[in-house]
Short mmCIF file of C-alpha atoms in Angstrom, two decimals:
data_model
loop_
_atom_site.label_atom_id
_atom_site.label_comp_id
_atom_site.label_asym_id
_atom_site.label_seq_id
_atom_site.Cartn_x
_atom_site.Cartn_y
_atom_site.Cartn_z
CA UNK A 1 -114.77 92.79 57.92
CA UNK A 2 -113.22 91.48 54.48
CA UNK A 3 -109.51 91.44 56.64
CA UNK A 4 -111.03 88.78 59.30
CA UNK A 5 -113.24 86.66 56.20
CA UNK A 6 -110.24 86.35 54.30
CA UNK A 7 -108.40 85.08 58.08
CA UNK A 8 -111.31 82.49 58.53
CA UNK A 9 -111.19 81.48 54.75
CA UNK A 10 -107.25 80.60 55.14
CA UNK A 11 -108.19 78.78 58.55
CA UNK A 12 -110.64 76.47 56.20
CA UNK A 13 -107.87 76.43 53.54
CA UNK A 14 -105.13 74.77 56.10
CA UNK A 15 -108.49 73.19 57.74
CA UNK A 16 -108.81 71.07 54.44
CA UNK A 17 -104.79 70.80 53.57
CA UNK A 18 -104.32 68.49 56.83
CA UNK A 19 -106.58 65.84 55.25
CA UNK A 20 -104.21 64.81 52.27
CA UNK A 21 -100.91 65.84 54.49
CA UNK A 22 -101.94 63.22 57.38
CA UNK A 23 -102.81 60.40 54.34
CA UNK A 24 -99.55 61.35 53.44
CA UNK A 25 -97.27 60.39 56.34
CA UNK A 26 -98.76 57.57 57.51
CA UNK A 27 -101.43 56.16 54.79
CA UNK A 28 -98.77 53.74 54.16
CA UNK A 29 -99.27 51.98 57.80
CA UNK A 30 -102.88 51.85 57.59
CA UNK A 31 -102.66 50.18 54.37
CA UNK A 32 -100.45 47.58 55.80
CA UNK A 33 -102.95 47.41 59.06
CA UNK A 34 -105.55 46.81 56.19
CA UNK A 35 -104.02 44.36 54.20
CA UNK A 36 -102.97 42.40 57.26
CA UNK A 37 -106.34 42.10 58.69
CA UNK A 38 -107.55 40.96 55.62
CA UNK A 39 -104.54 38.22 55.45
CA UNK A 40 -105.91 37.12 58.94
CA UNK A 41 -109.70 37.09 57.66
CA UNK A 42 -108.44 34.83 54.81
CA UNK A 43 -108.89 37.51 52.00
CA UNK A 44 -106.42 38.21 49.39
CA UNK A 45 -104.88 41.82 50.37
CA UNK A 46 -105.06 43.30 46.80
CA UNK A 47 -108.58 43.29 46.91
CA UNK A 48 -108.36 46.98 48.36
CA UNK A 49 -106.71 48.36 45.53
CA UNK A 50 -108.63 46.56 43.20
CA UNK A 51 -111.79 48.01 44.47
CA UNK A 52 -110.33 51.37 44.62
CA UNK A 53 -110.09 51.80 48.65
CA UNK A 54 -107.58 53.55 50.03
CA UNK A 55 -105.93 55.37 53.22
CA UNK A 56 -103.24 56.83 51.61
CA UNK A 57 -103.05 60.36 49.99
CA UNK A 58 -104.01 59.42 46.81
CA UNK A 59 -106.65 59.99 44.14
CA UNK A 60 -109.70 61.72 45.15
CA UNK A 61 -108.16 62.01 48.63
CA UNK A 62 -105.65 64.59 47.78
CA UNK A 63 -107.26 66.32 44.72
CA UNK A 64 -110.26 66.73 46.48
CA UNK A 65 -109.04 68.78 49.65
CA UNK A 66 -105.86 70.80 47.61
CA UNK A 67 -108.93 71.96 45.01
CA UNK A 68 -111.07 73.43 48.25
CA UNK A 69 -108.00 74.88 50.16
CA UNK A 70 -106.78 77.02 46.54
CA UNK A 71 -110.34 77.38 46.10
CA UNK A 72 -110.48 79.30 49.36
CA UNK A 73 -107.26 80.70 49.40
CA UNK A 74 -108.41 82.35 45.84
CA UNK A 75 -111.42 84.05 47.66
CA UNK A 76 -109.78 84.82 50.43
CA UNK A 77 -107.33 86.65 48.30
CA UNK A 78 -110.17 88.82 47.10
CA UNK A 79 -111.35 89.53 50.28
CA UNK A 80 -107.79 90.84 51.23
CA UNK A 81 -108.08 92.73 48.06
CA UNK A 82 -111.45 94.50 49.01
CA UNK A 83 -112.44 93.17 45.53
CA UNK A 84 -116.07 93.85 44.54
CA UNK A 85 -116.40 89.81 43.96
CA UNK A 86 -115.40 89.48 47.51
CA UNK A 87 -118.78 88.94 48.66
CA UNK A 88 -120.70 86.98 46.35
CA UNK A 89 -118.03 84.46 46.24
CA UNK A 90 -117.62 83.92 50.09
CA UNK A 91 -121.34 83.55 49.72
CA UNK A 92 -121.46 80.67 46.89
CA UNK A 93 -117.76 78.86 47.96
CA UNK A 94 -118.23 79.49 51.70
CA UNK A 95 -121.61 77.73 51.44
CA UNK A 96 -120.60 75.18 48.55
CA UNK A 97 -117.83 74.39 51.43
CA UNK A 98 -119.97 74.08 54.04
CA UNK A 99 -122.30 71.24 52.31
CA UNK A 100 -118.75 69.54 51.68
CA UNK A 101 -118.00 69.08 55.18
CA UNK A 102 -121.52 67.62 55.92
CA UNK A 103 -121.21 65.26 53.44
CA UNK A 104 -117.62 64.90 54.77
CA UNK A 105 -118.92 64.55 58.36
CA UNK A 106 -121.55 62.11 57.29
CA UNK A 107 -119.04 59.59 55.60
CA UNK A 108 -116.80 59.95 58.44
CA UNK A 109 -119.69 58.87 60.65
CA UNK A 110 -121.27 56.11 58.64
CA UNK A 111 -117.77 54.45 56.72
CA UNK A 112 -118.78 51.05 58.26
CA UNK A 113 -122.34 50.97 56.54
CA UNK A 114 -121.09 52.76 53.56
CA UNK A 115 -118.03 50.13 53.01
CA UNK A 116 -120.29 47.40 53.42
CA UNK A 117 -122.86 48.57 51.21
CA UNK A 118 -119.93 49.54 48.57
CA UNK A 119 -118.52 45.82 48.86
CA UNK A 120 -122.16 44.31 48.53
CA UNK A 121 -122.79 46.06 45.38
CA UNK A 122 -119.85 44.53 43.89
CA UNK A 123 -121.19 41.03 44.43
CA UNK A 124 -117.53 39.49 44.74
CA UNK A 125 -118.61 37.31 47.13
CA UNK A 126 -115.28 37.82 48.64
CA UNK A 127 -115.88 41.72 49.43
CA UNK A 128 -119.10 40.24 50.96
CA UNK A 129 -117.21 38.14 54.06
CA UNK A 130 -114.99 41.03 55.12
CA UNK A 131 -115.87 42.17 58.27
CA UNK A 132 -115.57 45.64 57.74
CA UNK A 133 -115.49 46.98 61.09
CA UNK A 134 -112.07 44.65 62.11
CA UNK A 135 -110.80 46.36 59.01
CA UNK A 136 -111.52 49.48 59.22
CA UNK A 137 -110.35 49.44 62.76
CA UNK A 138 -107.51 48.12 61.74
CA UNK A 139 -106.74 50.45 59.24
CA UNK A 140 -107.18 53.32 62.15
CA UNK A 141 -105.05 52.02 64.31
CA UNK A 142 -102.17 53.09 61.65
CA UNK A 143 -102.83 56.08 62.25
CA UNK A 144 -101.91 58.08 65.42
CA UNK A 145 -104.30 58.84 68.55
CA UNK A 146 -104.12 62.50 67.72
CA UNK A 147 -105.69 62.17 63.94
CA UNK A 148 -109.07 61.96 65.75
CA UNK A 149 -108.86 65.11 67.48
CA UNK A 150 -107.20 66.05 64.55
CA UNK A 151 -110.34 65.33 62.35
CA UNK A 152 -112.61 67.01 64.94
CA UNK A 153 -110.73 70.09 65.26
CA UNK A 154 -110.76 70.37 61.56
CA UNK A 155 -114.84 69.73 61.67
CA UNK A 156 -115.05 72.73 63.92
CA UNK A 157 -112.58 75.10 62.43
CA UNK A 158 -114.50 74.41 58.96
CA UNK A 159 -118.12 74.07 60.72
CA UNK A 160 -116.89 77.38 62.76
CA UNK A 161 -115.40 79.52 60.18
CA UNK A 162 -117.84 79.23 57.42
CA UNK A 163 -120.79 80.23 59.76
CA UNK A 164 -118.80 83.06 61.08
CA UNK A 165 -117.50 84.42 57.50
CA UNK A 166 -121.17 84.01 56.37
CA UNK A 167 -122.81 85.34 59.26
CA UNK A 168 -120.48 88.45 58.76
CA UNK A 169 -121.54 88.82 55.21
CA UNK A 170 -125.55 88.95 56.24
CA UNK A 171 -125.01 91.64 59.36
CA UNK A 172 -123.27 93.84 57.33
#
């Protein structure tokens, strides 16, 4: 039981590790996608950086992911172990984990709302004439077809394994 836990909590750990690795290699190009469609809307290009948005592997976007993956990886090391800890912290991370990736989920589904809402609380009143969805479409389109299944596989391998690991824990 601990043996195949441990397995699922590794599968979350590289589940998580793909985020900052995909920002990685090609966060540059949606940057430039980003900037450029905000050239062509009339909007100085810095104003992404200025305001702290970014598609690259940087700040939160990297720190964030790396701290659940070792987080994991740590607890899946008990669970290896047989350690009496094992279990309550698959409970509390497993489940902390599993409220990330909602909250994950849900910014993935509402960025266009949540970027325009960001910009409008900012009251630059040129954040406020972006049109977000050209942008963030055109930052996408840096990014290769396959990030999307990418980003759904990851959903269900984190969705997946965390009910698995913690419906595990409860039957036995």
């Amino acid at each position: 039981m601990n043996t195949l836990i441990a397995v699922l909590q590794l599968l979350v750990a590289a589940a998580f590790l793909s985020i900052p690795l995909v920002r990685s290699r090609y966060g540059a190009v949606a940057t430039a996608g980003a900037e450029a469609e905000l050239r062509r809307q009339g909007v100085r290009p810095t104003v992404l950086a200025e305001n702290g948005m970014r598609f690259d592997a940087g700040g939160h976007e990297t720190w964030a992911p790396v701290s659940i993956a070792a987080v994991m990886a740590g607890v899946a090391a008990f669970n290896f172990a047989d350690h009496s800890w094992s279990h309550p912290l698959t409970w509390v991370f497993q489940s902390i984990v599993l409220a990330i990736n909602v909250v994950i989920l849900y910014s993935n589904l509402t960025a266009t709302r949540s970027v325009q809402a960001a910009f409008a609380r900012k009251g630059d009143p040129m954040l406020a004439r972006i049109d977000v969805p050209a942008l963030l479409k055109a930052a996408e389109a840096g990014f290769p077809s396959w990030v999307w299944i990418l980003q759904n596989a990851r959903h269900v391998v984190v969705f997946g394994a965390s009910a698995v690991a913690l419906a595990t824990l409860f039957t036995a």
